CSV table of C-alpha atoms and ligand atoms in Angstrom, one decimal:
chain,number,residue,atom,x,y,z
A,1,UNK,CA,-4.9,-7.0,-45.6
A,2,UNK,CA,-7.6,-5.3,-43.2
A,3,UNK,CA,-7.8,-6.1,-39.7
A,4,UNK,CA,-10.5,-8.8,-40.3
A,5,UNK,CA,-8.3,-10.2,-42.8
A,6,UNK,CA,-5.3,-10.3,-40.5
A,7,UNK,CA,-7.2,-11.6,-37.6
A,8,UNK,CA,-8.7,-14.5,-39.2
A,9,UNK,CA,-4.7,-15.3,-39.7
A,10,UNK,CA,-3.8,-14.4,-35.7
A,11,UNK,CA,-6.3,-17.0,-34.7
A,12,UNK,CA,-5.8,-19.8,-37.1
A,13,UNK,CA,-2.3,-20.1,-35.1
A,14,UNK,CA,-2.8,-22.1,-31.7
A,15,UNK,CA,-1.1,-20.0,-29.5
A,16,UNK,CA,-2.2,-21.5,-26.4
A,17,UNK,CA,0.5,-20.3,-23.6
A,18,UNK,CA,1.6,-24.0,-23.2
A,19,UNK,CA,2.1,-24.1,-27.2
A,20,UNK,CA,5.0,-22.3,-29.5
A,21,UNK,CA,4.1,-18.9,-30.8
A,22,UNK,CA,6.6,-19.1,-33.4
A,23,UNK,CA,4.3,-20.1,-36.7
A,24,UNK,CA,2.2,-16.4,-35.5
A,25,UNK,CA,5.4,-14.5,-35.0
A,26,UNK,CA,7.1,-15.4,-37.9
A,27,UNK,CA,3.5,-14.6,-39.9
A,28,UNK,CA,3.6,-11.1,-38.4
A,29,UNK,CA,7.8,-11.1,-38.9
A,30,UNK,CA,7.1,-11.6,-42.9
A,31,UNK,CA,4.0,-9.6,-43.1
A,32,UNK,CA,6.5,-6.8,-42.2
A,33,UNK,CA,9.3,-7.6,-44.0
A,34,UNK,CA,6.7,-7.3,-47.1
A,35,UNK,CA,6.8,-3.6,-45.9
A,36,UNK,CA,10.5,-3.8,-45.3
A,37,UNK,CA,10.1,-3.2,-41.9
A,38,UNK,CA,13.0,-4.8,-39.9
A,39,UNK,CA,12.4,-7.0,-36.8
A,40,UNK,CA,13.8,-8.4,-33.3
A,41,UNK,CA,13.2,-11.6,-32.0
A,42,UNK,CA,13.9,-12.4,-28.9
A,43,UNK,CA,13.5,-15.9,-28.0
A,44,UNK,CA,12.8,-18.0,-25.0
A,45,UNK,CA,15.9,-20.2,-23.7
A,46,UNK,CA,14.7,-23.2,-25.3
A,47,UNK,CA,13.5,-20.8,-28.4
A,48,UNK,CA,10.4,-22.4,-28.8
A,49,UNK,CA,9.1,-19.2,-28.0
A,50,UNK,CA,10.0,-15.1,-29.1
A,51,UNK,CA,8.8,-11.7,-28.5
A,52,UNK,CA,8.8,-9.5,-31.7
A,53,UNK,CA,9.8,-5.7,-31.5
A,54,UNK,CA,10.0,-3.6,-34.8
A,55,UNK,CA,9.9,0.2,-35.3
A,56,UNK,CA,8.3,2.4,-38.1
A,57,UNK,CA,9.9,5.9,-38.3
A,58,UNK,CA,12.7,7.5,-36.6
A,59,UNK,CA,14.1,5.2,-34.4
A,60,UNK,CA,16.1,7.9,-32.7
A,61,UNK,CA,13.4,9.9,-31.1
A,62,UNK,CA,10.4,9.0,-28.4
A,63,UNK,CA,7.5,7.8,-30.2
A,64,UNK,CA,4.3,5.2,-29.2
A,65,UNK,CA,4.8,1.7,-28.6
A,66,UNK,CA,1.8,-0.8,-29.4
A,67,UNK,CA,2.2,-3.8,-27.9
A,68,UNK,CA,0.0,-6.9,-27.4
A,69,UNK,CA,0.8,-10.5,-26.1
A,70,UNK,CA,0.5,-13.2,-28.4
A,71,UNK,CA,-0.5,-16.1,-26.1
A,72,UNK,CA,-4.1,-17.2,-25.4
A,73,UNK,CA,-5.7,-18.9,-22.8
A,74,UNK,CA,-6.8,-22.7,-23.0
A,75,UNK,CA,-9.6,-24.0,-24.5
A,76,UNK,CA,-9.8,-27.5,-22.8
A,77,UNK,CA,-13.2,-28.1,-21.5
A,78,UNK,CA,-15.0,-25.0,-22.5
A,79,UNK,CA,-18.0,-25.7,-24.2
A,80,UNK,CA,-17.5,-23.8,-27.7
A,81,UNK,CA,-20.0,-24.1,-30.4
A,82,UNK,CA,-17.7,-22.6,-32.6
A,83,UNK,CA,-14.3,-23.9,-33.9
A,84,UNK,CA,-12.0,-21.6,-31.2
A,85,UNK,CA,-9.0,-21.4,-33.9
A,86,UNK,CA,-10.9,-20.8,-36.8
A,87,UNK,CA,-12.7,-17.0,-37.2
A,88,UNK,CA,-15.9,-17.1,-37.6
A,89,UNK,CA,-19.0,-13.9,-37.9
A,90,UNK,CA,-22.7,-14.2,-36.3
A,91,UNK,CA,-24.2,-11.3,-36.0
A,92,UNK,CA,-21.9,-8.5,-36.5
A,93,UNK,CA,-19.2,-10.4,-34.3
A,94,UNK,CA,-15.9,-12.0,-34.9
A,95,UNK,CA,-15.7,-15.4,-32.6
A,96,UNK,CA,-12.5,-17.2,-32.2
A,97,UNK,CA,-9.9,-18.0,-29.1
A,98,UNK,CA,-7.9,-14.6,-28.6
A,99,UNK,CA,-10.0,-11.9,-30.9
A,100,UNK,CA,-10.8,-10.1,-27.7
A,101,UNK,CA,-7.9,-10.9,-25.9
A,102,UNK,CA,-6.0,-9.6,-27.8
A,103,UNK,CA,-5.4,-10.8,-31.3
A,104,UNK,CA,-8.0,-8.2,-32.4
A,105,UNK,CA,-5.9,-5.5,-31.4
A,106,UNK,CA,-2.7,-6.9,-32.7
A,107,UNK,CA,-4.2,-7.5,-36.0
A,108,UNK,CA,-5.9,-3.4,-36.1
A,109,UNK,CA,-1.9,-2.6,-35.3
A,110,UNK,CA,-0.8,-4.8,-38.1
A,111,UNK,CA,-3.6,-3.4,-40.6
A,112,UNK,CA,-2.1,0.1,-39.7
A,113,UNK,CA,1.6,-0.4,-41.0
A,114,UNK,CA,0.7,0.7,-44.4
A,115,UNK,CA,-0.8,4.0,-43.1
A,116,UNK,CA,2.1,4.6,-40.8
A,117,UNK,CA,4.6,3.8,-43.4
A,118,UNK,CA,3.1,6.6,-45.8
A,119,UNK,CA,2.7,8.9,-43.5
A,120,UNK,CA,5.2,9.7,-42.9
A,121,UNK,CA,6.6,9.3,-39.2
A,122,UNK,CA,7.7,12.2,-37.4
A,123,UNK,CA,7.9,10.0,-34.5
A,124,UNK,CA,8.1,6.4,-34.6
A,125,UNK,CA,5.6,3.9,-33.9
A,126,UNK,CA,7.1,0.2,-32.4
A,127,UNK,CA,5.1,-2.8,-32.6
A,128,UNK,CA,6.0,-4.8,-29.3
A,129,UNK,CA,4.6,-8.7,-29.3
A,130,UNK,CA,5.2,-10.0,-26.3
A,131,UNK,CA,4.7,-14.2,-25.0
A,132,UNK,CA,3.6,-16.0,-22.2
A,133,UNK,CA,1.5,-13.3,-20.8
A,134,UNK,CA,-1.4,-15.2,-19.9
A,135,UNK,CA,1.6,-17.5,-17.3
A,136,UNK,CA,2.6,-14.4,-15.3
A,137,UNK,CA,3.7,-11.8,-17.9
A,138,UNK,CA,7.3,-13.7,-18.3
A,139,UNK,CA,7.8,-13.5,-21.9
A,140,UNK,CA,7.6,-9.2,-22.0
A,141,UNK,CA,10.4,-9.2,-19.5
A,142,UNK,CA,13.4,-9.7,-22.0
A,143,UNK,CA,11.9,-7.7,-24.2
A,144,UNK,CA,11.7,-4.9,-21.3
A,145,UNK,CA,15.4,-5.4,-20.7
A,146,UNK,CA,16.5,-4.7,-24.1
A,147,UNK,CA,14.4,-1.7,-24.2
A,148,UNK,CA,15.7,-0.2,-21.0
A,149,UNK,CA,19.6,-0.2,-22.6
A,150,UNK,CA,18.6,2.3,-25.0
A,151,UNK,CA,19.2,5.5,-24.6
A,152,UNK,CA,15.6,7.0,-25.8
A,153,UNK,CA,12.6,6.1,-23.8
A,154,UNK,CA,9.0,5.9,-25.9
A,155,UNK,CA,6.9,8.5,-24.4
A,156,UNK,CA,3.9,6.2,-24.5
A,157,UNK,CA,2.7,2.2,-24.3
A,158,UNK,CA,-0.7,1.3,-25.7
A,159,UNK,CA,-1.3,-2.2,-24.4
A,160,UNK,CA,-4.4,-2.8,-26.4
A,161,UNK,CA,-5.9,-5.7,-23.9
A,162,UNK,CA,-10.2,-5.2,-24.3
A,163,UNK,CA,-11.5,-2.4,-22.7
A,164,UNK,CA,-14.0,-1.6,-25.5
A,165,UNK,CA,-11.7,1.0,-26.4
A,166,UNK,CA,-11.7,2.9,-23.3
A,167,UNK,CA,-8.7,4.8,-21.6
A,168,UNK,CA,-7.7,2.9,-18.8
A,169,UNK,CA,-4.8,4.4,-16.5
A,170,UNK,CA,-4.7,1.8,-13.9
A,171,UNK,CA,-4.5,-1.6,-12.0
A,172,UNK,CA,-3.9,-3.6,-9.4
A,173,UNK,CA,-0.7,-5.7,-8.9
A,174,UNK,CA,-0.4,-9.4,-8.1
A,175,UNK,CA,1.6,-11.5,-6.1
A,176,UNK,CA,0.8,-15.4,-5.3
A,177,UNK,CA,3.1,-17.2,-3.3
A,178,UNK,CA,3.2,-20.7,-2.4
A,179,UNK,CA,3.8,-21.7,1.7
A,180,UNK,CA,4.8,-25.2,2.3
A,181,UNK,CA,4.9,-26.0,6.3
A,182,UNK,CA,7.1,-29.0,6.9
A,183,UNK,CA,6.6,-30.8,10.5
A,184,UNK,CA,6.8,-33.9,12.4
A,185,UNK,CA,4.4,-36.6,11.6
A,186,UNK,CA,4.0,-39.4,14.6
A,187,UNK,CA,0.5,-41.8,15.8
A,188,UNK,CA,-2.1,-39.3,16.4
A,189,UNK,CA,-2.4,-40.8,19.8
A,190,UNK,CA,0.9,-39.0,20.8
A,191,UNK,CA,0.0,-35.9,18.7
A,192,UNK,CA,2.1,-33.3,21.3
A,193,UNK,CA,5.5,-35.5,20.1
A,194,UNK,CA,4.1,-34.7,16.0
A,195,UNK,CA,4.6,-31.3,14.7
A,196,UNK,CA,1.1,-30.6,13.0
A,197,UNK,CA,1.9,-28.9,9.9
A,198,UNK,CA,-2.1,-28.7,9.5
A,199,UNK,CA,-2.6,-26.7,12.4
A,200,UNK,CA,0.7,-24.4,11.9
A,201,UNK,CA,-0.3,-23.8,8.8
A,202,UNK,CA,-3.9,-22.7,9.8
A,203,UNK,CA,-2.2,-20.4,12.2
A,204,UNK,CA,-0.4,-18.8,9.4
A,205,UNK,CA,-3.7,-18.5,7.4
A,206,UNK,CA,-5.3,-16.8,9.9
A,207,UNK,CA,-2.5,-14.5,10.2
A,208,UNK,CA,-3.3,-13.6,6.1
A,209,UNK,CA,-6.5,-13.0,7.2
A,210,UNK,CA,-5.7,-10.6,9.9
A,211,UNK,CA,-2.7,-9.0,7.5
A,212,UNK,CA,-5.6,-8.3,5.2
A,213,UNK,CA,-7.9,-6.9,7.5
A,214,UNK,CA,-5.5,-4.2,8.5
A,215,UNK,CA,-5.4,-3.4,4.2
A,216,UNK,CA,-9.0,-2.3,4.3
A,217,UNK,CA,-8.9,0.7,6.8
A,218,UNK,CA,-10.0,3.5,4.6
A,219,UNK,CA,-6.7,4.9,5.1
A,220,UNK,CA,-6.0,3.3,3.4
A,221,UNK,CA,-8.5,2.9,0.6
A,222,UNK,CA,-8.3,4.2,-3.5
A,223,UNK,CA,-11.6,4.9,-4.9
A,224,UNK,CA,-10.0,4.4,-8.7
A,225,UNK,CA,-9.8,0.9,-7.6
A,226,UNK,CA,-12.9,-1.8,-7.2
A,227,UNK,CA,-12.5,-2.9,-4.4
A,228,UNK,CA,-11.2,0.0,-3.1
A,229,UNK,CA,-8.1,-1.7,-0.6
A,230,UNK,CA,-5.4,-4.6,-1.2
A,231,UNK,CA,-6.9,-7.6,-0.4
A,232,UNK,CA,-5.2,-11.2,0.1
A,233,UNK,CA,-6.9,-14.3,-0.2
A,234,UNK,CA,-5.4,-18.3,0.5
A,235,UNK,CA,-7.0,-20.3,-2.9
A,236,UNK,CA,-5.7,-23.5,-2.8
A,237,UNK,CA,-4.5,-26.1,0.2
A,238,UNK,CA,-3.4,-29.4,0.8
A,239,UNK,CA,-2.1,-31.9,3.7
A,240,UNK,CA,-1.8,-34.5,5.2
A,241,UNK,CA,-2.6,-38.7,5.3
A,242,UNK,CA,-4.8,-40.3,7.5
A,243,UNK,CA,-7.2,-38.6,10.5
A,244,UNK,CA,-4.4,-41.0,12.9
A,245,UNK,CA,-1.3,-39.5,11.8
A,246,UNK,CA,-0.3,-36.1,13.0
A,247,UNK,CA,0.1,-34.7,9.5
A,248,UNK,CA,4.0,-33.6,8.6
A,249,UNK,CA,3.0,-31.2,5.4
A,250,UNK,CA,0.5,-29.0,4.5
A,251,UNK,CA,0.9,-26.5,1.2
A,252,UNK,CA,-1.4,-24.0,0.8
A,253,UNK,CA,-1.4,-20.8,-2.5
A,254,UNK,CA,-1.8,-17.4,-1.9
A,255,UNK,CA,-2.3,-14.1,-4.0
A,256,UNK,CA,-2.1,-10.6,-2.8
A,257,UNK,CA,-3.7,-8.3,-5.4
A,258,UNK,CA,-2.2,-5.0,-4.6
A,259,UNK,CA,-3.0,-1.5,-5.1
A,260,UNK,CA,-0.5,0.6,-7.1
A,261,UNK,CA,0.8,2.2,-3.5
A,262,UNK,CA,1.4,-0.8,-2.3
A,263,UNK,CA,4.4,-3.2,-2.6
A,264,UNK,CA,2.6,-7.1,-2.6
A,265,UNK,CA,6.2,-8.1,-1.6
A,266,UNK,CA,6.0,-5.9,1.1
A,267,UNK,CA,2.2,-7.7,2.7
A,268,UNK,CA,4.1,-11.3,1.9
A,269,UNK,CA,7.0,-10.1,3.9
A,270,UNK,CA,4.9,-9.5,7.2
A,271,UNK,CA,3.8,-13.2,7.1
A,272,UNK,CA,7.4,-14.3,6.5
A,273,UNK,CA,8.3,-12.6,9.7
A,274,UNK,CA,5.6,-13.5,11.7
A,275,UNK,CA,6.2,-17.2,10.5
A,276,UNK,CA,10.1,-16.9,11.5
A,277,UNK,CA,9.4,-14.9,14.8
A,278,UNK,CA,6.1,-16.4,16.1
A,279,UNK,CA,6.0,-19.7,14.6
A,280,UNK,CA,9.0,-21.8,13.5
A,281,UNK,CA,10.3,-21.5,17.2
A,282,UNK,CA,7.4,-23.4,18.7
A,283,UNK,CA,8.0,-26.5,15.5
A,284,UNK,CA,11.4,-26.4,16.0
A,285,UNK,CA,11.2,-26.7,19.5
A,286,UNK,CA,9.7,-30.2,18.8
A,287,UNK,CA,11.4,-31.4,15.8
A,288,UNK,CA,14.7,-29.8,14.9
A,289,UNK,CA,14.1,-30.3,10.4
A,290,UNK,CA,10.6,-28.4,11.0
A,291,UNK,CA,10.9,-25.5,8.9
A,292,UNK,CA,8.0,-23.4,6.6
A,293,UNK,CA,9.1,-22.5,3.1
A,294,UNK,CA,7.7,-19.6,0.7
A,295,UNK,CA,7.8,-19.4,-3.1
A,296,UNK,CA,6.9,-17.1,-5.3
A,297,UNK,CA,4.5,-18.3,-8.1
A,298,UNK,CA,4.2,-15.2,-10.2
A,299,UNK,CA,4.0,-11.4,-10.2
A,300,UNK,CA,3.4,-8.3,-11.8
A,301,UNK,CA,3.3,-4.7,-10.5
A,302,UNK,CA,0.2,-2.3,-10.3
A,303,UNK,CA,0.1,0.4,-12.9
A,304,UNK,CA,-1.2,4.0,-11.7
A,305,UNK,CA,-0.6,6.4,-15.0
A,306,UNK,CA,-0.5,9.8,-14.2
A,307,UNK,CA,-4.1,11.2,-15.2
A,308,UNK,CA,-2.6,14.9,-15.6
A,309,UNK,CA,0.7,13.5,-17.3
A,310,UNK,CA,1.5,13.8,-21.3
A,311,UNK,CA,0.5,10.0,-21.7
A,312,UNK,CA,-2.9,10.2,-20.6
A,313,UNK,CA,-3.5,13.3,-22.7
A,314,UNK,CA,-2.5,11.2,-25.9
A,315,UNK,CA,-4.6,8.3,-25.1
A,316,UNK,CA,-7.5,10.8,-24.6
A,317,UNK,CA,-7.0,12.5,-27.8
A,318,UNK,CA,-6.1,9.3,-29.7
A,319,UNK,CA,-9.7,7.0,-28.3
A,320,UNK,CA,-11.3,10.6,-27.8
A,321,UNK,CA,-12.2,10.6,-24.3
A,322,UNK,CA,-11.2,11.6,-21.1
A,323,UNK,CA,-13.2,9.3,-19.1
A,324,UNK,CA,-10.5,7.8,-17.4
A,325,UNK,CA,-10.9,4.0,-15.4
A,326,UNK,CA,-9.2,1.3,-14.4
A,327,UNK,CA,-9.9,-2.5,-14.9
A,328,UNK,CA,-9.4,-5.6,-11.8
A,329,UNK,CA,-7.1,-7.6,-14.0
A,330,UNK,CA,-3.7,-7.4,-15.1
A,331,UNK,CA,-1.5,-6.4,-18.0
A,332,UNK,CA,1.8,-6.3,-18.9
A,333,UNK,CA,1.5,-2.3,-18.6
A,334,UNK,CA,3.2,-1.9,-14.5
A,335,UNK,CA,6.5,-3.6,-16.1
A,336,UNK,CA,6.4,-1.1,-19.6
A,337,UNK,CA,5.9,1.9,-16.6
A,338,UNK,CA,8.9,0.4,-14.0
A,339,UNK,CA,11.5,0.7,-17.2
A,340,UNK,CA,10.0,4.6,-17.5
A,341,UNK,CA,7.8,4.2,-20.5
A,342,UNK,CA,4.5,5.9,-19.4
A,343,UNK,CA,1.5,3.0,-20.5
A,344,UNK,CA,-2.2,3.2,-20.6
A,345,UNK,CA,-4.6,0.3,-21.5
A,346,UNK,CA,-6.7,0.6,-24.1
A,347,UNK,CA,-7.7,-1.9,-26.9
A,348,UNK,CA,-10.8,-3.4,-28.8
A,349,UNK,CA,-13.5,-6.3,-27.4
A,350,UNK,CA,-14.4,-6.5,-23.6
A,351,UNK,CA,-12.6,-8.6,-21.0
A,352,UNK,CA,-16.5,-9.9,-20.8
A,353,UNK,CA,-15.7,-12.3,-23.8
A,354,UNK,CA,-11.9,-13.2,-22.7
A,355,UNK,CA,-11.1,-16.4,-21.8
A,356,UNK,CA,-15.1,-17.6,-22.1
A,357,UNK,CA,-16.3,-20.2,-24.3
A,358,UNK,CA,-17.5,-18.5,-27.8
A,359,UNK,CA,-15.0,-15.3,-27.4
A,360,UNK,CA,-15.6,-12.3,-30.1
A,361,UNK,CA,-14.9,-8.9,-30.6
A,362,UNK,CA,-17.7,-6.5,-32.4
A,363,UNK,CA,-16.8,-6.2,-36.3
A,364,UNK,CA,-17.6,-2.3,-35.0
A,365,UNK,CA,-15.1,-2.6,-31.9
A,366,UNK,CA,-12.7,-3.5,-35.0
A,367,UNK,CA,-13.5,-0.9,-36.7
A,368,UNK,CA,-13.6,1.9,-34.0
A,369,UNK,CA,-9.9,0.3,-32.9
A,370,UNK,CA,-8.6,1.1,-36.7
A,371,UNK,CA,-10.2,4.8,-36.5
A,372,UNK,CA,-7.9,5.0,-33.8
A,373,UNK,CA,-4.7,4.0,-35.2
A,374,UNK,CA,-5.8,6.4,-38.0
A,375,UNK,CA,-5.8,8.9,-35.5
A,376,UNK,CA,-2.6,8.5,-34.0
A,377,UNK,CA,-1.3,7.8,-37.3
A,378,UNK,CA,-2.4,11.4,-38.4
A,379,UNK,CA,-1.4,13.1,-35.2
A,380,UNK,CA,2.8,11.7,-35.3
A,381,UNK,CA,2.4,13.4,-38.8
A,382,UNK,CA,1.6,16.8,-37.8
B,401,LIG,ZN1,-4.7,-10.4,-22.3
């Protein structure tokens, strides 16, 4: 099968993040037992759900890991004039949910086991399909654990997310976090005897905003990175009843997108204390049970390759350029790099067409994306 052929197959599976990925990883799992290529599964708690890690070559030595995440993004309420799980060509490109991001890639990997396999392999290539990405990167984690036992580290991670085939080194991390404020709610008449978990969370809102002013000193600043400083930003909020009761909650979501220096855990820390040290005492001193509660929604770390190191030579020989960037969202690649495996981004399609209405990848973005798997085919051969 080619990689159209083999993409046409990755989209006609739902994968939706809220749906199982099993009927695609069990496609891909017999596709490569037809090679006899052995495979791990690891599966989700409830194993509705599995990663899929298999390895062409000698396992015993430090070779290039490809790995993609199965899941897409929703549909719902998009206006597609296409059928999203079905592909389809207009125009020299491929439409369907996922082909830029990232079942093209996958299925360019997939198209390359025969090549790989007759190599041969002087150094092993591992296919690494990973789930619920699109949630928080949650899925890739127990694959990443398993990895980190053995003893040989890959010296290389290709997370083939769409950057029109470009090398990509780096990232931002992201934290968001949740804040519920828990007061005293009494007649607004008597609002002084209420604890106004409104007003105390405003205070801690403005204290994000003040946190994030201090991020964009150019100090502080990395010009790899648009924008160029950390930056923190509240998104959602909610509270209170009625204009006459002195409201007792009030929830409001926030994100920290963090440059690679910079620990988002850290920036969410500095509100905590200000909240325990400058805040709490003044609800409490009202209402004993006031209190101001943070949750971590999700997170993944920055990534910030090593321009000069042996991972960013390969990609630059594999894609052939040097032209090194980074993108403003995320990928799976800070967690590959935190167990030691050195990861670049690079795959078909642009992050123009994910998770839009109508997505596609070019028929020639496919095709430059095989030339390259050629080319790292032919180089572990050397
Ligand atoms: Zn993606």
């Amino acid at each position: 099968m080619n990689s159209r052929d083999l993409l046409a197959a990755l989209v006609g599976f739902d994968t939706t993040s809220r749906e199982s990925n099993l009927h695609l990883i069990e496609f891909v799992r017999d596709y490569l037992a037809g090679f006899d290529v052995p495979c791990e599964l690891m599966f989700n708690a409830s194993r509705s759900k599995a990663n899929l890690f298999a390895t062409l070559g000698p396992a015993d030595l430090p070779g290039i890991v490809l790995s993609g995440h199965t899941d897409v993004v929703p549909v719902d309420g998009q206006p597609w004039t296409v059928a999203p799980f079905e592909l389809s060509e207009h125009d020299g490109k491929l439409f369907g949910r996922g082909t830029a991001d990232m079942k093209g890639y996958i299925a360019c990997v997939l198209a390359a086991v025969p090549g790989l396999l007759a190599a041969p392999l002087n150094k092993p290539v591992h296919i690494a399909l990973s789930y619920d990405e699109e949630v928080g990167c949650l899925g890739v984690r127990s694959l990443l654990a398993e990895l980190d036992q053995r003893p040989v580290k890959p010296l290389l991670c290709i997370i083939g997310e769409p950057t029109e085939l470009k090398p990509v080194l780096g990232h931002k991390g992201k934290l968001a976090m949740r804040c519920d404020v828990h007061g005293a709610a009494c007649h607004s008449a008597y609002a002084p005897q209420g604890v106004n978990a409104i007003e105390y969370a405003a205070e801690l809102i403005g204290e994000l905003g003040r946190i994030g002013s201090t991020l964009r000193a150019p100090e502080l600043h990395d010009a790899r990175f648009d924008p160029p400083f950390t930056t923190v930003q509240t998104g959602m909020i909610s509270g209170g009843k009625a204009l006459n009761i002195v409201p007792a909650d009030c929830r409001f979501d926030f994100e920290v997108r963090a440059l690679p220096a910079h620990d988002p855990l850290d920036i969410a820390q500095q509100l905590q204390d200000y909240a325990n040290a400058r805040v709490l005492p003044r609800m409490q001193a009202v209402s004993a049970d006031a209190d101001i509660r943070f949750t971590e929604l999700s997170a993944y770390p920055g990534l910030a390759t090593d321009a000069k190191g042996q991972a960013a030579q390969l990609i630059a020989q594999f894609c052939g350029s040097d032209a090194f960037t980074t993108v403003a969202f995320g990928t799976e690649g800070g967690l590959f790099d935190a167990i030691g495996i050195p990861t670049v981004v690079c795959g078909p399609g642009s992050m123009d067409q994910g998770h839009k209405p109508d997505e596609f990848v070019s028929v020639a973005q496919l095709e430059a994306c095989d030339a390259m798997l050629q080319r790292i085919t032919r180089t572990l051969q050397d």
